[in-house]
PDB file of C-alpha atoms and ligand atoms in Angstrom:
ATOM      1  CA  UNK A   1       0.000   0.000   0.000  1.00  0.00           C
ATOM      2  CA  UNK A   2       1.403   3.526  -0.814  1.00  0.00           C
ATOM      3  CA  UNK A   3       2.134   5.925   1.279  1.00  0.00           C
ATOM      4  CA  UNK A   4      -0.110   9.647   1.423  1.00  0.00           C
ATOM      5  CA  UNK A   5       1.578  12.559   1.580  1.00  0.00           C
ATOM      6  CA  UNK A   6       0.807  16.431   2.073  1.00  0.00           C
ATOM      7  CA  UNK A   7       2.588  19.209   0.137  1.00  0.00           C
ATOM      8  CA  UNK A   8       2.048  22.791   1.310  1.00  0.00           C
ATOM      9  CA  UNK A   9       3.759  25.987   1.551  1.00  0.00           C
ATOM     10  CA  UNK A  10       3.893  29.652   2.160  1.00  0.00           C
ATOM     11  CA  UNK A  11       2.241  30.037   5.186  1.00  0.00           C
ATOM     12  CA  UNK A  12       3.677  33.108   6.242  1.00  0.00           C
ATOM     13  CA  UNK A  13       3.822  32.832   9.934  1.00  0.00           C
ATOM     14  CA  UNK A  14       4.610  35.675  11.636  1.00  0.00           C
ATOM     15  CA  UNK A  15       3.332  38.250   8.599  1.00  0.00           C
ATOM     16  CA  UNK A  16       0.643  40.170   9.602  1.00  0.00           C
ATOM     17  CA  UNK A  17      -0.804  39.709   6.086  1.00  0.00           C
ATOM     18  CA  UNK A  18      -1.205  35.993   6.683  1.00  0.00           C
ATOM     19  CA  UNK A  19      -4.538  33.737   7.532  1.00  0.00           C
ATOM     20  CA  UNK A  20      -1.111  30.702   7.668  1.00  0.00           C
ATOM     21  CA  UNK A  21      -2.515  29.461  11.157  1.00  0.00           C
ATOM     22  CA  UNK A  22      -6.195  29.592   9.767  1.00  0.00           C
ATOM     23  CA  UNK A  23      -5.542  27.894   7.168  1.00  0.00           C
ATOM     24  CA  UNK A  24      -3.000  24.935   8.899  1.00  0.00           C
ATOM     25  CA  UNK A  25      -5.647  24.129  11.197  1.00  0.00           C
ATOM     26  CA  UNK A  26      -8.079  23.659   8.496  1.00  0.00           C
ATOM     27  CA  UNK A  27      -5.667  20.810   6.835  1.00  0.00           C
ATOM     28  CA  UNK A  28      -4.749  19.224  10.764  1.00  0.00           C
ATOM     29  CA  UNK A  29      -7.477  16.230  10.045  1.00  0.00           C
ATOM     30  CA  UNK A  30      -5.980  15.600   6.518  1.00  0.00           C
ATOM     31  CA  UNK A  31      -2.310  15.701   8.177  1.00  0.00           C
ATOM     32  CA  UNK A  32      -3.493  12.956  11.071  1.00  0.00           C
ATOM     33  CA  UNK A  33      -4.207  10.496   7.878  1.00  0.00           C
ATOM     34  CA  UNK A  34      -0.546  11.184   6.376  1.00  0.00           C
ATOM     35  CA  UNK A  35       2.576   9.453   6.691  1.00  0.00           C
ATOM     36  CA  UNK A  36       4.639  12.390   4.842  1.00  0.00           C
ATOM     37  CA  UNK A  37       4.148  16.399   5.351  1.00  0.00           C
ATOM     38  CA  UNK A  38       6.395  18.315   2.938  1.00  0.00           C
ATOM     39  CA  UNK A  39       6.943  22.201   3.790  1.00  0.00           C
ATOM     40  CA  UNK A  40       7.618  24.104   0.774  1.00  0.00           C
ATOM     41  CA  UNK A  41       9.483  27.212   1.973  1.00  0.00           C
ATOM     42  CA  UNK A  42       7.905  30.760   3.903  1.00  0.00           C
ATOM     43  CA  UNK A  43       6.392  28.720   6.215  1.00  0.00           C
ATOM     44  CA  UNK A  44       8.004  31.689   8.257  1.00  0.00           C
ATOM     45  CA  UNK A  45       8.216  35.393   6.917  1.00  0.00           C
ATOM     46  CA  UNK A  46      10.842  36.775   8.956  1.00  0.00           C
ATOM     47  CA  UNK A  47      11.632  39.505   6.890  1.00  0.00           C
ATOM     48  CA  UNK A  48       7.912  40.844   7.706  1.00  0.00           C
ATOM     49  CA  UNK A  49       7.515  39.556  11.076  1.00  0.00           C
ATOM     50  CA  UNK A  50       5.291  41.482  13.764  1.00  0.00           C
ATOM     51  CA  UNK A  51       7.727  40.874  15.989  1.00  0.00           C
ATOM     52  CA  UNK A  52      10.796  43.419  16.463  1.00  0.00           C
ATOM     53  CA  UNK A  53      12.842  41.196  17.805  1.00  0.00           C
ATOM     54  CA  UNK A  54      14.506  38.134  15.696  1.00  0.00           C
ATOM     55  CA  UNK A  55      14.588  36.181  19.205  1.00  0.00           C
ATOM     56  CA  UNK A  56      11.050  36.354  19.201  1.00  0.00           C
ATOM     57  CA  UNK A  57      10.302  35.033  15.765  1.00  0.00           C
ATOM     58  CA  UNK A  58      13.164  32.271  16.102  1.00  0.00           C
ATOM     59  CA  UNK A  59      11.366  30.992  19.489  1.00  0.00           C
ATOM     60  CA  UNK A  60       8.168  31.163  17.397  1.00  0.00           C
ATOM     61  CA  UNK A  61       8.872  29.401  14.980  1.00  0.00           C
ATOM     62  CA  UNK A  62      11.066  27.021  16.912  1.00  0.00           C
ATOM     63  CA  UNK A  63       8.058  26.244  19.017  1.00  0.00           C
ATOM     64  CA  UNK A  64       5.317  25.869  16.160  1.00  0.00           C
ATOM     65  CA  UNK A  65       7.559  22.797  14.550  1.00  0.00           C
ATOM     66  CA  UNK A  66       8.022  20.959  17.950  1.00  0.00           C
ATOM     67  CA  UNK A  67       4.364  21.622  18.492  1.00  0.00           C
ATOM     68  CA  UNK A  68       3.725  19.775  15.045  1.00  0.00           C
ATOM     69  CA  UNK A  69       6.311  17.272  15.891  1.00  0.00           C
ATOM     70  CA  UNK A  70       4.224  16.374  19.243  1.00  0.00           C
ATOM     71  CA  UNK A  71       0.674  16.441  17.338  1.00  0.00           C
ATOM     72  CA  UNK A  72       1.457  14.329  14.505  1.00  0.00           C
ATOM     73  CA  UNK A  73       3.558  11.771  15.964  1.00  0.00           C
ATOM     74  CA  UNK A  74       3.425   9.625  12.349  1.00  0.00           C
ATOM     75  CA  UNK A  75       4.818  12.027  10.151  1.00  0.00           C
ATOM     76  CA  UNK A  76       7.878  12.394   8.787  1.00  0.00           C
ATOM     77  CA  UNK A  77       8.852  16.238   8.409  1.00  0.00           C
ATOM     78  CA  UNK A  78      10.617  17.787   5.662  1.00  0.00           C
ATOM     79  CA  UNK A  79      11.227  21.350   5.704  1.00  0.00           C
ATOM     80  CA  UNK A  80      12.631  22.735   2.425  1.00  0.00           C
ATOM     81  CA  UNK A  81      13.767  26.472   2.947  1.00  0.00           C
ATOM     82  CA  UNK A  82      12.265  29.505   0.927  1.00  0.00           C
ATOM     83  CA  UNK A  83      13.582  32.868   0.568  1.00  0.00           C
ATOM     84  CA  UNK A  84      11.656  34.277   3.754  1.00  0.00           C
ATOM     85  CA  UNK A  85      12.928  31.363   5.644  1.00  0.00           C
ATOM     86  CA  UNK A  86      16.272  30.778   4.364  1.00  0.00           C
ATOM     87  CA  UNK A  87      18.156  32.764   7.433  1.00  0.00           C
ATOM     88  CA  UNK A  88      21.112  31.072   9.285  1.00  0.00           C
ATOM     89  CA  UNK A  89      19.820  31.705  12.781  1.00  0.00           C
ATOM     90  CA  UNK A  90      16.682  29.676  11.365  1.00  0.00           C
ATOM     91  CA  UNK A  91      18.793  26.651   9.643  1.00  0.00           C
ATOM     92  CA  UNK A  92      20.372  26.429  13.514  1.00  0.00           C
ATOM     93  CA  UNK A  93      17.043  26.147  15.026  1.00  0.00           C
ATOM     94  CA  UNK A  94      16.145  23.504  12.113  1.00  0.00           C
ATOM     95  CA  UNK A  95      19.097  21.631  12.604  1.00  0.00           C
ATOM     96  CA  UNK A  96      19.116  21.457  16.317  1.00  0.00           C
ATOM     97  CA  UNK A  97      15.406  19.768  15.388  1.00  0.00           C
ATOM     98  CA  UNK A  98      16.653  17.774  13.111  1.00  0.00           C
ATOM     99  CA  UNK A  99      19.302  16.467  15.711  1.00  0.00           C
ATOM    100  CA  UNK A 100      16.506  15.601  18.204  1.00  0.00           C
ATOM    101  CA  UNK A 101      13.909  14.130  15.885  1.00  0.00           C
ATOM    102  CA  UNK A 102      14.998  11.670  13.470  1.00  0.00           C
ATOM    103  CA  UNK A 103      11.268  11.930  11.536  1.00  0.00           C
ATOM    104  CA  UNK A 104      12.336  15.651  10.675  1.00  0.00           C
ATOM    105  CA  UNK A 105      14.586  16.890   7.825  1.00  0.00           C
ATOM    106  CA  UNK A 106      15.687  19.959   6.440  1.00  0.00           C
ATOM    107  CA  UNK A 107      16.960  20.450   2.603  1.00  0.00           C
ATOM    108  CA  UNK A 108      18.354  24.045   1.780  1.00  0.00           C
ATOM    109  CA  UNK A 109      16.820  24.250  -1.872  1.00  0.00           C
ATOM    110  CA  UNK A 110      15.015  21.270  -2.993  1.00  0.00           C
ATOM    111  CA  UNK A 111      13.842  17.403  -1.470  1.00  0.00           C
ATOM    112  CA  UNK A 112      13.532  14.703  -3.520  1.00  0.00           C
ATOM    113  CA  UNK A 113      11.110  11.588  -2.561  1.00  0.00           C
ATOM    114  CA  UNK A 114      10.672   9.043  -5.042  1.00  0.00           C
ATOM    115  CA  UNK A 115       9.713  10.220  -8.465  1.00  0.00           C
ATOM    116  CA  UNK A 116       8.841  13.781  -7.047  1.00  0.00           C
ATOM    117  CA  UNK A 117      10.589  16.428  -6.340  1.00  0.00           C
ATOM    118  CA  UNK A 118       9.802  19.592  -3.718  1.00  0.00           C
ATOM    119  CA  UNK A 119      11.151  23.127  -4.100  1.00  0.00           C
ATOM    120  CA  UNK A 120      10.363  26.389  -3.160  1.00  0.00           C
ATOM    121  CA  UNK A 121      10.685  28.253  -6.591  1.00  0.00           C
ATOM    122  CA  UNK A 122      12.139  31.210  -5.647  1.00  0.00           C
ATOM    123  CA  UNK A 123      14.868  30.368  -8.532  1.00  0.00           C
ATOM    124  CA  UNK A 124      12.373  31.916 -10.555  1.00  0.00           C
ATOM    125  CA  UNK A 125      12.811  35.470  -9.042  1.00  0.00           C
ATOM    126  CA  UNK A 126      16.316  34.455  -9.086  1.00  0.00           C
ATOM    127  CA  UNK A 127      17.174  34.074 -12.287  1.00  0.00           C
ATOM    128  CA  UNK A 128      17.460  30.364 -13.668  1.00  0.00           C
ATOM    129  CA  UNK A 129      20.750  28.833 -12.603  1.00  0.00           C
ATOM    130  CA  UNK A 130      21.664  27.316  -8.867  1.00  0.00           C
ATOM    131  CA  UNK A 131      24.389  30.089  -8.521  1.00  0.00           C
ATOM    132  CA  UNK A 132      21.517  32.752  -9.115  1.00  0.00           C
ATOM    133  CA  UNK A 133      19.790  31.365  -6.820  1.00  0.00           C
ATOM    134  CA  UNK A 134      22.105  31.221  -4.224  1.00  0.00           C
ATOM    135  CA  UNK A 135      23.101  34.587  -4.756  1.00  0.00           C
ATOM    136  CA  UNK A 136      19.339  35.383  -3.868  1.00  0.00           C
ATOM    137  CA  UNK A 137      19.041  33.862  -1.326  1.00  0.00           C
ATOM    138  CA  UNK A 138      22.181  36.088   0.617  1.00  0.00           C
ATOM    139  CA  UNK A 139      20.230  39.179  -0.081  1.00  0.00           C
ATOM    140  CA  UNK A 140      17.175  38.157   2.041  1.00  0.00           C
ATOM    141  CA  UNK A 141      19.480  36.236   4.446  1.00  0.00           C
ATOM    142  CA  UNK A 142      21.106  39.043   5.461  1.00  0.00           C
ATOM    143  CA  UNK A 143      17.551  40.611   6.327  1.00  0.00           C
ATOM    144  CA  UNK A 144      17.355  39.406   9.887  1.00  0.00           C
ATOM    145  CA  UNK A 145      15.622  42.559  11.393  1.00  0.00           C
ATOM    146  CA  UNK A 146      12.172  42.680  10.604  1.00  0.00           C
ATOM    147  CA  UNK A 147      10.527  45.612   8.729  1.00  0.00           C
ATOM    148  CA  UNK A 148       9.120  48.737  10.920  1.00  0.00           C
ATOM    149  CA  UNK A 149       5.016  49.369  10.276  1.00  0.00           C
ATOM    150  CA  UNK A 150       6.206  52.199   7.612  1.00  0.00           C
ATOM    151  CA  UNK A 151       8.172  49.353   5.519  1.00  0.00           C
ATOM    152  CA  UNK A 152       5.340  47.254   5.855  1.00  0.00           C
ATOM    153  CA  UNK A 153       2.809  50.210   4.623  1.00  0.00           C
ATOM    154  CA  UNK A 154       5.444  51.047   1.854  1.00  0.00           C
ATOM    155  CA  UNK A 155       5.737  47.110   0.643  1.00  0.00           C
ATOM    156  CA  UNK A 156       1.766  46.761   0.687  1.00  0.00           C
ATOM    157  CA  UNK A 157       1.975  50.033  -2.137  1.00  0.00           C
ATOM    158  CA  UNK A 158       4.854  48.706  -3.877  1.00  0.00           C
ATOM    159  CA  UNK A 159       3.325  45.013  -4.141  1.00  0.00           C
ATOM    160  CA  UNK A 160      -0.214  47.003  -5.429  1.00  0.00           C
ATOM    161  CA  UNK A 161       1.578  49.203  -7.842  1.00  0.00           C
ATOM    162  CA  UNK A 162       3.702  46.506  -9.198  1.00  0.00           C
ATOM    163  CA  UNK A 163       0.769  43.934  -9.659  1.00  0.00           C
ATOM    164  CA  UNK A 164      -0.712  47.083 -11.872  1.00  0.00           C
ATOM    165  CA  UNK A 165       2.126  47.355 -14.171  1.00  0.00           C
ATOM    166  CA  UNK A 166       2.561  43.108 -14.874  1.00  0.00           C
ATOM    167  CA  UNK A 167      -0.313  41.390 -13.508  1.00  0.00           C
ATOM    168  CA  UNK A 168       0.600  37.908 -11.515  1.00  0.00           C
ATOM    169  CA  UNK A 169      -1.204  36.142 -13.796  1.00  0.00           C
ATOM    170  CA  UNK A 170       1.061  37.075 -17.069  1.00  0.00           C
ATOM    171  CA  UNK A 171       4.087  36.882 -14.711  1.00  0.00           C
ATOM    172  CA  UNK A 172       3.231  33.672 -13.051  1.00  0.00           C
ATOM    173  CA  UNK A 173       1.113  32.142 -15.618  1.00  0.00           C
ATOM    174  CA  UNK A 174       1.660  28.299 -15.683  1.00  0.00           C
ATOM    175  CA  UNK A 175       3.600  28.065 -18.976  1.00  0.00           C
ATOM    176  CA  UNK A 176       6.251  30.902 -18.225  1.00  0.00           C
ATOM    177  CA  UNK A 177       6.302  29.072 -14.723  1.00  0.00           C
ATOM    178  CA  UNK A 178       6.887  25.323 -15.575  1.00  0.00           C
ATOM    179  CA  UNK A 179       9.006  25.792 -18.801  1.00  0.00           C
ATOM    180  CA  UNK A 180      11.761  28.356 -16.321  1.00  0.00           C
ATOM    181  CA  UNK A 181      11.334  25.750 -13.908  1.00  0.00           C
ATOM    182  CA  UNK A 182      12.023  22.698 -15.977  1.00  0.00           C
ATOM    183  CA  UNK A 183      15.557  25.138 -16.962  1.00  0.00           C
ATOM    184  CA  UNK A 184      16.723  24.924 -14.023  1.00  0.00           C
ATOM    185  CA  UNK A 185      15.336  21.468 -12.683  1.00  0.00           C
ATOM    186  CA  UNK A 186      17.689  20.326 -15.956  1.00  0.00           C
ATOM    187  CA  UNK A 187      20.965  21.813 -14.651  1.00  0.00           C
ATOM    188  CA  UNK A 188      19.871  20.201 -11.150  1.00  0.00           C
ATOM    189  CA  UNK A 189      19.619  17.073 -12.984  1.00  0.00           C
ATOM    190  CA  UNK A 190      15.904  16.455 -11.878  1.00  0.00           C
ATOM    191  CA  UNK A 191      14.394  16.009 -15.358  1.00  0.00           C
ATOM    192  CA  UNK A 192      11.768  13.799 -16.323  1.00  0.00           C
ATOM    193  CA  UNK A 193      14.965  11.359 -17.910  1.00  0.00           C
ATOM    194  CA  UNK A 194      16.580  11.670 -14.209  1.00  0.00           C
ATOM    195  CA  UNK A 195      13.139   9.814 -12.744  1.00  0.00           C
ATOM    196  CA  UNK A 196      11.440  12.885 -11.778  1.00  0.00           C
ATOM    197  CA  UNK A 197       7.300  12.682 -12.819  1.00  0.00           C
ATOM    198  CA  UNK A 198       6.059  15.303 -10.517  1.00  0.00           C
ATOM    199  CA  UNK A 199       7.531  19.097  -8.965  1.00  0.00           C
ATOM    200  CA  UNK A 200       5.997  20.587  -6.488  1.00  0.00           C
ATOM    201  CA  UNK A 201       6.512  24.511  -5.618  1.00  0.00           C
ATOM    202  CA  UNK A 202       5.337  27.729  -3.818  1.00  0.00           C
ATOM    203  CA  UNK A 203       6.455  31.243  -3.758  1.00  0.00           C
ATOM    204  CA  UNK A 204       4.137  31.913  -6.987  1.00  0.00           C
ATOM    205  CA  UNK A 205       1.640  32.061  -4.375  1.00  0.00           C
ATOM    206  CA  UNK A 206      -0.831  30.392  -7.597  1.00  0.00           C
ATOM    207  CA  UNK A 207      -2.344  27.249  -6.988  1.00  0.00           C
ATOM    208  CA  UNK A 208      -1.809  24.976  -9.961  1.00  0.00           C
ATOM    209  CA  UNK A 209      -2.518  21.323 -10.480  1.00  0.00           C
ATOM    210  CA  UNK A 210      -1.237  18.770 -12.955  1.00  0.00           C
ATOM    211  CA  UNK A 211       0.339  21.349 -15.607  1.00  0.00           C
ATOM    212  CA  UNK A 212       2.065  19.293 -17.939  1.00  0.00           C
ATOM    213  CA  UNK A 213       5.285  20.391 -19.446  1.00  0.00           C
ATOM    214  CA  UNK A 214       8.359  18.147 -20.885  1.00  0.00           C
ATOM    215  CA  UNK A 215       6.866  14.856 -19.408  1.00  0.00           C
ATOM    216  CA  UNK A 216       6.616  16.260 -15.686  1.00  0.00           C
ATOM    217  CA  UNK A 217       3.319  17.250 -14.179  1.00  0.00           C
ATOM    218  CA  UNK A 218       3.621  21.038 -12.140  1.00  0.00           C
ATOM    219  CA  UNK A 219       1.624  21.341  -9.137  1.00  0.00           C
ATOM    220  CA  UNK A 220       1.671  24.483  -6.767  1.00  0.00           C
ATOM    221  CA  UNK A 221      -0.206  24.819  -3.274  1.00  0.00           C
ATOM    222  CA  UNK A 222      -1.079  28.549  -3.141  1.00  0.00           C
ATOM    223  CA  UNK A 223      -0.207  30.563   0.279  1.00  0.00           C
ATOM    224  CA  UNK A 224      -2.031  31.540   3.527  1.00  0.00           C
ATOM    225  CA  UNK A 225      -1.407  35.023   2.651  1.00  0.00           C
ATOM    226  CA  UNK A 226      -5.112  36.897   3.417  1.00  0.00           C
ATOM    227  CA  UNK A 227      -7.630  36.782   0.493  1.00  0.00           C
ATOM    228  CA  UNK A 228      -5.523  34.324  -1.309  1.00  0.00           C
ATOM    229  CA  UNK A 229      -5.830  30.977  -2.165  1.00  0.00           C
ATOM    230  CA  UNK A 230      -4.463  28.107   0.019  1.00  0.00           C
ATOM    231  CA  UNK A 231      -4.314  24.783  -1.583  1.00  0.00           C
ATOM    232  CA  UNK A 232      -2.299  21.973  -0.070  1.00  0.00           C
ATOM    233  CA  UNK A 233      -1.357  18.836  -2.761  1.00  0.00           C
ATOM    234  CA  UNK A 234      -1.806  15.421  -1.453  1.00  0.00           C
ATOM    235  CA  UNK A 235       0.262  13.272  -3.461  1.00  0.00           C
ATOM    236  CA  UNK A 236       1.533   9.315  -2.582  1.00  0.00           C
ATOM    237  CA  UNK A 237       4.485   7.940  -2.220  1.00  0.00           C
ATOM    238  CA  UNK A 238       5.582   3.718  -2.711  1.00  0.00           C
ATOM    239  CA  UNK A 239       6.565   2.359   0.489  1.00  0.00           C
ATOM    240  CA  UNK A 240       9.733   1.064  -0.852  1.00  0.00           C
ATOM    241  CA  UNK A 241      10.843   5.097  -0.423  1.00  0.00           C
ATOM    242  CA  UNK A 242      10.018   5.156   3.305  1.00  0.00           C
ATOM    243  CA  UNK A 243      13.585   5.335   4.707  1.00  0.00           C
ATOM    244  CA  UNK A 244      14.293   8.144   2.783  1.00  0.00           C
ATOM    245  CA  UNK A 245      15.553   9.727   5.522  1.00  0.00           C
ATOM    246  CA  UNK A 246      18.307   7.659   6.863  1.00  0.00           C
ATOM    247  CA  UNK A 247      19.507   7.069   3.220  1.00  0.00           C
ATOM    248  CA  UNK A 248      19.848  10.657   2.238  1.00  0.00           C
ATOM    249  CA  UNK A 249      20.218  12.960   4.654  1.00  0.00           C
ATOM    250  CA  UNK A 250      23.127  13.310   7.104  1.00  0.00           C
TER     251      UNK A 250
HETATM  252 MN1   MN B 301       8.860  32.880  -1.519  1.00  0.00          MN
END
């Protein structure tokens, strides 16, 4: 019998322009029914956090994985970072996890379980190579204080302008999406030739659903940012890939 997994990402925790805890309680029943929970990246915002303090947010978040760790004592955990979450104080609390609960795993940019793979998709903001995105990722690492209320007035106006000028759905829209993707899934050697059927992603923020492109199917799970739309994948996995864990990860 397979395996059932759950795919979701971009809560936003900590925002104040997420509905992320809403919307996590509203999947709890479908988690207590899974053997796999895959977090795709801004689970945590720190970058717009409500807190002033980084402490703070760190213990927060810190606190809301150990809480799912104690609620869901079946699943195994992986927590693949995003750019809001990709800050080293935040890979020590992850690790430190890790360390203490061998059903929890962290992957910097990408998990791969079977025939599927997980990322965050933040390459495509990036640019389209691994380096790009690395390079990235340092700007919003070094971000560890979070925004004042002025920032967070003057990113609201610069997120409303800039959806005027190229709407999210041109930007975003599944085929511009899934063929930059499949670029850089090719130098990561994740094609559909390497095994891989299925890529799940976030950070689009677009729920999407079986979008076919080069013999891989595209599926995105939408955020828990307010007034959009949140959309968790289930997806299965063969048992034969249940130690993934101890095999891959050190
Ligand atoms: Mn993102």
């Amino acid at each position: 019998m397979s395996m059932q997994g759950v795919f979701l990402s971009d809560l936003h925790l900590l925002s104040r322009r997420s509905v992320g805890q809403r919307r996590w309680n509203e999947v709890r029943g479908e988690l207590r029914r899974a053997d796999w929970l895959v977090l795709g990246g801004d689970i945590f915002d720190f970058r717009w956090s409500r807190h002033r303090h980084l402490d703070a947010s760190l213990d927060d978040a810190g606190n809301w994985l150990l809480d799912v760790m104690v609620h869901f004592p079946q699943l195994k955990i992986a927590y693949v970072l995003g750019n809001h979450d990709c800050l080293p104080p935040l890979r020590s609390v992850l690790r430190n996890l890790q360390q203490d609960c061998p059903r929890f795993a962290w992957l910097e940019y990408y998990f791969r379980l079977g025939d599927k793979v997980f990322l965050h998709g933040d390459v495509l903001d990036a640019g389209n190579s691994p380096l790009q995105l690395t390079r990235y990722r340092r700007r919003f690492a070094g971000h560890e204080k979070s925004r004042g209320a002025v920032a967070n007035l003057l990113y609201d106006a610069a997120v409303a302008s800039r959806m005027h000028c190229v709407p999210p759905n041109v930007l975003h829209s599944p085929e511009r999406v899934t063929r930059r993707l499949a670029g850089y899934l090719q130098l990561e050697n994740l094609t559909a030739a390497h095994g891989i059927q299925q890529v799940y992603f976030g950070h689009t923020h677009m729920p999407m659903r079986n979008v076919l492109w080069g013999h891989q199917a595209y599926y995105n799970a939408g955020s828990g940012i307010r007034h959009l739309e949140f959309s968790p994948c289930a997806f299965q996995v063969a048992p034969e890939h249940s130690d993934t864990f101890t095999r891959n990860l050190a």
